mmCIF file of C-alpha atoms in Angstrom:
data_model
loop_
_atom_site.group_PDB
_atom_site.id
_atom_site.type_symbol
_atom_site.label_atom_id
_atom_site.label_comp_id
_atom_site.label_asym_id
_atom_site.label_seq_id
_atom_site.Cartn_x
_atom_site.Cartn_y
_atom_site.Cartn_z
ATOM 1 C CA GLY A 296 195.637 105.109 96.775
ATOM 2 C CA GLU A 297 193.668 102.166 95.583
ATOM 3 C CA ASP A 298 194.288 98.817 97.223
ATOM 4 C CA VAL A 299 192.116 95.878 98.176
ATOM 5 C CA GLU A 300 193.377 93.222 100.584
ATOM 6 C CA GLN A 301 192.063 89.781 101.421
ATOM 7 C CA SER A 302 193.373 86.769 103.239
ATOM 8 C CA LEU A 303 194.555 84.095 100.820
ATOM 9 C CA PHE A 304 192.909 80.962 102.189
ATOM 10 C CA LEU A 305 189.865 79.876 104.147
ATOM 11 C CA SER A 306 188.854 76.324 105.030
ATOM 12 C CA VAL A 307 185.430 75.507 106.444
ATOM 13 C CA ARG A 308 183.439 72.391 107.177
ATOM 14 C CA GLU A 309 180.535 71.580 104.905
ATOM 15 C CA GLY A 310 177.319 72.997 106.348
ATOM 16 C CA ASP A 311 179.075 75.691 108.384
ATOM 17 C CA SER A 312 179.087 79.388 107.534
ATOM 18 C CA SER A 313 182.011 80.908 105.672
ATOM 19 C CA VAL A 314 183.056 84.480 106.290
ATOM 20 C CA ILE A 315 185.451 86.079 103.836
ATOM 21 C CA ASN A 316 186.886 89.442 104.791
ATOM 22 C CA CYS A 317 188.255 92.296 102.757
ATOM 23 C CA THR A 318 189.687 95.738 103.436
ATOM 24 C CA TYR A 319 189.888 98.547 100.933
ATOM 25 C CA THR A 320 191.572 101.905 100.970
ATOM 26 C CA ASP A 321 189.510 104.258 98.828
ATOM 27 C CA SER A 322 186.822 105.741 101.035
ATOM 28 C CA SER A 323 185.163 107.295 98.003
ATOM 29 C CA SER A 324 184.314 103.928 96.504
ATOM 30 C CA THR A 325 180.705 103.923 95.443
ATOM 31 C CA TYR A 326 180.228 100.219 94.818
ATOM 32 C CA LEU A 327 181.861 97.173 96.386
ATOM 33 C CA TYR A 328 181.611 93.765 94.789
ATOM 34 C CA TRP A 329 182.087 90.089 95.417
ATOM 35 C CA TYR A 330 183.009 87.873 92.486
ATOM 36 C CA LYS A 331 183.437 84.095 92.418
ATOM 37 C CA GLN A 332 185.925 82.318 90.181
ATOM 38 C CA GLU A 333 185.972 78.565 89.691
ATOM 39 C CA PRO A 334 189.077 76.840 88.294
ATOM 40 C CA GLY A 335 189.807 77.837 84.703
ATOM 41 C CA ALA A 336 186.716 80.006 84.473
ATOM 42 C CA GLY A 337 185.885 83.678 84.308
ATOM 43 C CA LEU A 338 184.461 85.762 87.124
ATOM 44 C CA GLN A 339 180.883 85.428 88.229
ATOM 45 C CA LEU A 340 179.308 88.464 89.856
ATOM 46 C CA LEU A 341 177.882 87.194 93.139
ATOM 47 C CA THR A 342 176.618 90.376 94.699
ATOM 48 C CA TYR A 343 177.443 94.015 95.207
ATOM 49 C CA ILE A 344 176.644 96.696 97.727
ATOM 50 C CA PHE A 345 176.276 100.407 97.319
ATOM 51 C CA SER A 346 178.352 102.493 99.683
ATOM 52 C CA ASN A 347 175.353 103.994 101.478
ATOM 53 C CA MET A 348 174.229 100.551 102.651
ATOM 54 C CA ASP A 349 175.418 98.601 105.693
ATOM 55 C CA MET A 350 174.116 95.193 104.778
ATOM 56 C CA LYS A 351 172.706 93.289 101.858
ATOM 57 C CA GLN A 352 171.253 89.793 101.944
ATOM 58 C CA ASP A 353 170.636 87.559 98.969
ATOM 59 C CA GLN A 354 169.611 83.979 99.757
ATOM 60 C CA ARG A 355 172.655 82.318 101.396
ATOM 61 C CA LEU A 356 174.834 85.392 100.917
ATOM 62 C CA THR A 357 175.124 88.285 103.361
ATOM 63 C CA VAL A 358 177.349 91.266 102.689
ATOM 64 C CA LEU A 359 178.331 93.574 105.537
ATOM 65 C CA LEU A 360 179.964 96.943 104.944
ATOM 66 C CA ASN A 361 181.733 98.981 107.605
ATOM 67 C CA LYS A 362 182.615 102.239 105.905
ATOM 68 C CA LYS A 363 184.376 103.666 108.932
ATOM 69 C CA ASP A 364 186.865 100.792 108.972
ATOM 70 C CA LYS A 365 186.712 100.254 105.176
ATOM 71 C CA HIS A 366 185.887 96.635 105.797
ATOM 72 C CA LEU A 367 183.704 94.403 103.680
ATOM 73 C CA SER A 368 182.699 90.838 104.418
ATOM 74 C CA LEU A 369 180.870 88.071 102.628
ATOM 75 C CA ARG A 370 179.090 85.430 104.649
ATOM 76 C CA ILE A 371 177.979 82.226 102.953
ATOM 77 C CA ALA A 372 175.486 80.301 105.028
ATOM 78 C CA ASP A 373 175.326 76.498 104.921
ATOM 79 C CA THR A 374 178.490 76.207 102.843
ATOM 80 C CA GLN A 375 178.367 73.486 100.197
ATOM 81 C CA THR A 376 181.064 71.756 98.140
ATOM 82 C CA GLY A 377 179.937 73.779 95.127
ATOM 83 C CA ASP A 378 181.017 76.903 96.951
ATOM 84 C CA SER A 379 184.671 75.891 96.583
ATOM 85 C CA ALA A 380 186.245 78.654 94.514
ATOM 86 C CA ILE A 381 188.279 81.828 94.736
ATOM 87 C CA TYR A 382 186.334 84.834 95.953
ATOM 88 C CA PHE A 383 187.395 88.297 94.896
ATOM 89 C CA CYS A 384 186.515 91.492 96.646
ATOM 90 C CA ALA A 385 186.554 94.576 94.410
ATOM 91 C CA GLU A 386 185.973 98.292 94.771
ATOM 92 C CA ASN A 387 184.813 100.923 92.316
ATOM 93 C CA PRO A 388 186.744 104.079 93.233
ATOM 94 C CA TYR A 389 184.930 107.336 92.646
ATOM 95 C CA SER A 390 188.177 108.734 91.251
ATOM 96 C CA SER A 391 188.033 106.200 88.458
ATOM 97 C CA ALA A 392 184.431 105.331 87.917
ATOM 98 C CA SER A 393 185.330 103.424 84.785
ATOM 99 C CA LYS A 394 187.047 100.490 86.436
ATOM 100 C CA ILE A 395 187.017 98.247 89.449
ATOM 101 C CA ILE A 396 190.032 97.266 91.522
ATOM 102 C CA PHE A 397 190.333 93.658 92.662
ATOM 103 C CA GLY A 398 191.958 92.025 95.634
ATOM 104 C CA SER A 399 194.128 88.938 95.184
ATOM 105 C CA GLY A 400 191.301 86.608 96.072
ATOM 106 C CA THR A 401 190.494 84.212 98.916
ATOM 107 C CA ARG A 402 190.551 80.522 98.097
ATOM 108 C CA LEU A 403 187.677 78.816 99.908
ATOM 109 C CA SER A 404 188.008 75.090 100.457
ATOM 110 C CA ILE A 405 185.313 72.896 101.942
ATOM 111 C CA ARG A 406 186.124 69.898 104.103
ATOM 112 C CA PRO A 407 183.637 67.114 104.792
ATOM 113 C CA ASP B 65 171.514 86.750 75.621
ATOM 114 C CA THR B 66 174.145 84.379 76.943
ATOM 115 C CA GLY B 67 176.452 86.932 78.503
ATOM 116 C CA VAL B 68 179.913 88.141 77.550
ATOM 117 C CA SER B 69 181.516 85.868 74.967
ATOM 118 C CA GLN B 70 185.242 85.565 74.334
ATOM 119 C CA ASN B 71 187.255 83.645 71.799
ATOM 120 C CA PRO B 72 189.448 81.853 71.413
ATOM 121 C CA ARG B 73 189.291 80.402 74.896
ATOM 122 C CA HIS B 74 192.836 79.116 74.673
ATOM 123 C CA LYS B 75 195.766 80.184 72.548
ATOM 124 C CA ILE B 76 199.307 78.832 72.522
ATOM 125 C CA THR B 77 201.733 80.872 70.491
ATOM 126 C CA LYS B 78 205.440 81.139 69.931
ATOM 127 C CA ARG B 79 207.300 84.102 71.275
ATOM 128 C CA GLY B 80 207.363 86.917 68.745
ATOM 129 C CA GLN B 81 204.067 86.025 67.100
ATOM 130 C CA ASN B 82 200.990 88.252 67.111
ATOM 131 C CA VAL B 83 197.717 87.158 68.686
ATOM 132 C CA THR B 84 194.224 88.620 68.644
ATOM 133 C CA PHE B 85 191.354 88.017 71.046
ATOM 134 C CA ARG B 86 187.746 88.882 70.409
ATOM 135 C CA CYS B 87 185.063 89.889 72.888
ATOM 136 C CA ASP B 88 181.327 90.140 72.299
ATOM 137 C CA PRO B 89 179.716 92.016 75.177
ATOM 138 C CA ILE B 90 176.189 91.679 76.465
ATOM 139 C CA SER B 91 173.812 93.282 73.967
ATOM 140 C CA GLU B 92 173.271 96.981 74.484
ATOM 141 C CA HIS B 93 176.044 97.275 77.046
ATOM 142 C CA ASN B 94 177.827 100.449 76.143
ATOM 143 C CA ARG B 95 180.905 99.920 78.305
ATOM 144 C CA LEU B 96 183.484 97.259 77.546
ATOM 145 C CA TYR B 97 186.559 96.455 79.615
ATOM 146 C CA TRP B 98 189.692 94.383 79.207
ATOM 147 C CA TYR B 99 191.483 92.921 82.206
ATOM 148 C CA ARG B 100 194.473 90.631 82.574
ATOM 149 C CA GLN B 101 194.826 87.971 85.244
ATOM 150 C CA THR B 102 197.957 86.024 86.101
ATOM 151 C CA LEU B 103 198.108 82.963 88.315
ATOM 152 C CA GLY B 104 197.363 83.681 91.950
ATOM 153 C CA GLN B 105 196.409 87.281 91.337
ATOM 154 C CA GLY B 106 193.236 89.249 90.924
ATOM 155 C CA PRO B 107 192.368 90.744 87.548
ATOM 156 C CA GLU B 108 194.212 93.937 86.589
ATOM 157 C CA PHE B 109 192.570 96.647 84.533
ATOM 158 C CA LEU B 110 193.966 97.189 81.031
ATOM 159 C CA THR B 111 191.554 99.457 79.178
ATOM 160 C CA TYR B 112 187.911 100.368 78.674
ATOM 161 C CA PHE B 113 185.594 101.653 75.982
ATOM 162 C CA GLN B 114 182.486 103.766 76.154
ATOM 163 C CA ASN B 115 180.757 102.766 72.932
ATOM 164 C CA GLU B 116 183.523 102.966 70.301
ATOM 165 C CA ALA B 117 185.721 105.420 72.210
ATOM 166 C CA GLN B 118 188.679 104.077 74.180
ATOM 167 C CA LEU B 119 188.580 106.308 77.250
ATOM 168 C CA GLU B 120 191.202 104.914 79.571
ATOM 169 C CA LYS B 121 194.332 102.812 79.249
ATOM 170 C CA SER B 122 196.410 101.359 82.046
ATOM 171 C CA ARG B 123 200.177 101.686 82.204
ATOM 172 C CA LEU B 124 200.137 97.894 81.879
ATOM 173 C CA LEU B 125 199.056 98.320 78.268
ATOM 174 C CA SER B 126 202.403 98.575 76.510
ATOM 175 C CA ASP B 127 202.847 99.711 72.917
ATOM 176 C CA ARG B 128 202.606 96.099 71.801
ATOM 177 C CA PHE B 129 198.993 95.966 72.936
ATOM 178 C CA SER B 130 196.162 97.511 71.005
ATOM 179 C CA ALA B 131 192.425 97.316 71.566
ATOM 180 C CA GLU B 132 189.630 98.387 69.283
ATOM 181 C CA ARG B 133 185.879 98.563 69.331
ATOM 182 C CA PRO B 134 185.138 99.917 65.874
ATOM 183 C CA LYS B 135 181.342 99.860 65.874
ATOM 184 C CA GLY B 136 180.727 100.061 69.568
ATOM 185 C CA SER B 137 179.775 96.396 69.781
ATOM 186 C CA PHE B 138 182.475 93.690 69.762
ATOM 187 C CA SER B 139 186.077 94.438 70.657
ATOM 188 C CA THR B 140 189.457 92.989 69.763
ATOM 189 C CA LEU B 141 192.650 92.937 71.784
ATOM 190 C CA GLU B 142 195.812 92.403 69.766
ATOM 191 C CA ILE B 143 199.221 91.643 71.225
ATOM 192 C CA GLN B 144 202.119 92.075 68.860
ATOM 193 C CA ARG B 145 205.512 90.373 69.208
ATOM 194 C CA THR B 146 204.362 88.325 72.157
ATOM 195 C CA GLU B 147 206.694 87.733 75.091
ATOM 196 C CA GLN B 148 206.603 85.006 77.710
ATOM 197 C CA GLY B 149 205.493 87.583 80.254
ATOM 198 C CA ASP B 150 202.302 88.080 78.268
ATOM 199 C CA SER B 151 201.129 84.608 79.310
ATOM 200 C CA ALA B 152 197.942 85.207 81.284
ATOM 201 C CA MET B 153 194.183 85.065 81.083
ATOM 202 C CA TYR B 154 192.656 88.023 79.278
ATOM 203 C CA LEU B 155 189.216 88.850 80.570
ATOM 204 C CA CYS B 156 186.597 90.953 78.881
ATOM 205 C CA ALA B 157 183.705 92.527 80.725
ATOM 206 C CA SER B 158 180.795 94.788 79.940
ATOM 207 C CA SER B 159 178.328 97.022 81.736
ATOM 208 C CA LEU B 160 175.452 99.338 80.983
ATOM 209 C CA GLU B 161 175.999 102.906 82.035
ATOM 210 C CA PRO B 162 175.092 104.329 84.476
ATOM 211 C CA ARG B 163 174.722 101.063 86.384
ATOM 212 C CA ASN B 164 178.051 99.751 87.558
ATOM 213 C CA THR B 165 177.309 96.042 87.581
ATOM 214 C CA ILE B 166 180.132 94.652 85.502
ATOM 215 C CA TYR B 167 179.809 91.211 83.964
ATOM 216 C CA PHE B 168 182.808 89.152 82.887
ATOM 217 C CA GLY B 169 183.322 86.608 80.164
ATOM 218 C CA GLU B 170 185.024 83.254 80.609
ATOM 219 C CA GLY B 171 188.393 84.648 79.590
ATOM 220 C CA SER B 172 190.963 83.834 76.934
ATOM 221 C CA TRP B 173 194.044 81.965 78.093
ATOM 222 C CA LEU B 174 197.292 82.893 76.396
ATOM 223 C CA THR B 175 200.414 80.777 76.689
ATOM 224 C CA VAL B 176 203.560 82.091 75.030
ATOM 225 C CA VAL B 177 206.241 79.446 74.525
#
């Protein structure tokens, strides 16, 4: 089946690293995504990783993929107040290449 | 190109009325998707188009919902006889086959009173 799970909340101190975790169930997923959603706004594609990769780095963002455990993580280095948002993990199952399946989102809050 | 555009951004309607949302995808994107998002949840897939052809519909898309993409460019999502349970944000997205990077619009908020 298709299911993506994330923890609901994460609180970090400004300047620290944030690590948001996600597990997915469809081992055939070809792409895995991280989207950011600010209050009242749509979804912003942050980054994505192809299933044959283990890691992808893009400026302050690092994505790690463990296919064996079906675990995806997003690390945000030097977390800033502007990073406060809900972060969605999503998979693109091979069985349904037309759509992506989202988790419920992790709300990241930054404390001074 | 400014990305995926949706309008109206907000719509308040009385129960039983019909509403229509419009989506303009990124130019030349041949795939267009509709998702629905309720408070505290991730977006849920409703339907998608490859050019003008509607290729997949979710079970969430009841008979009161209809989506069109007549010329393979913009799309409309119509909800007939709205119910309070239809209150949600309706998100449109587009992508360029075969790449699977899917870009979302800002969403259209629907409140049914």
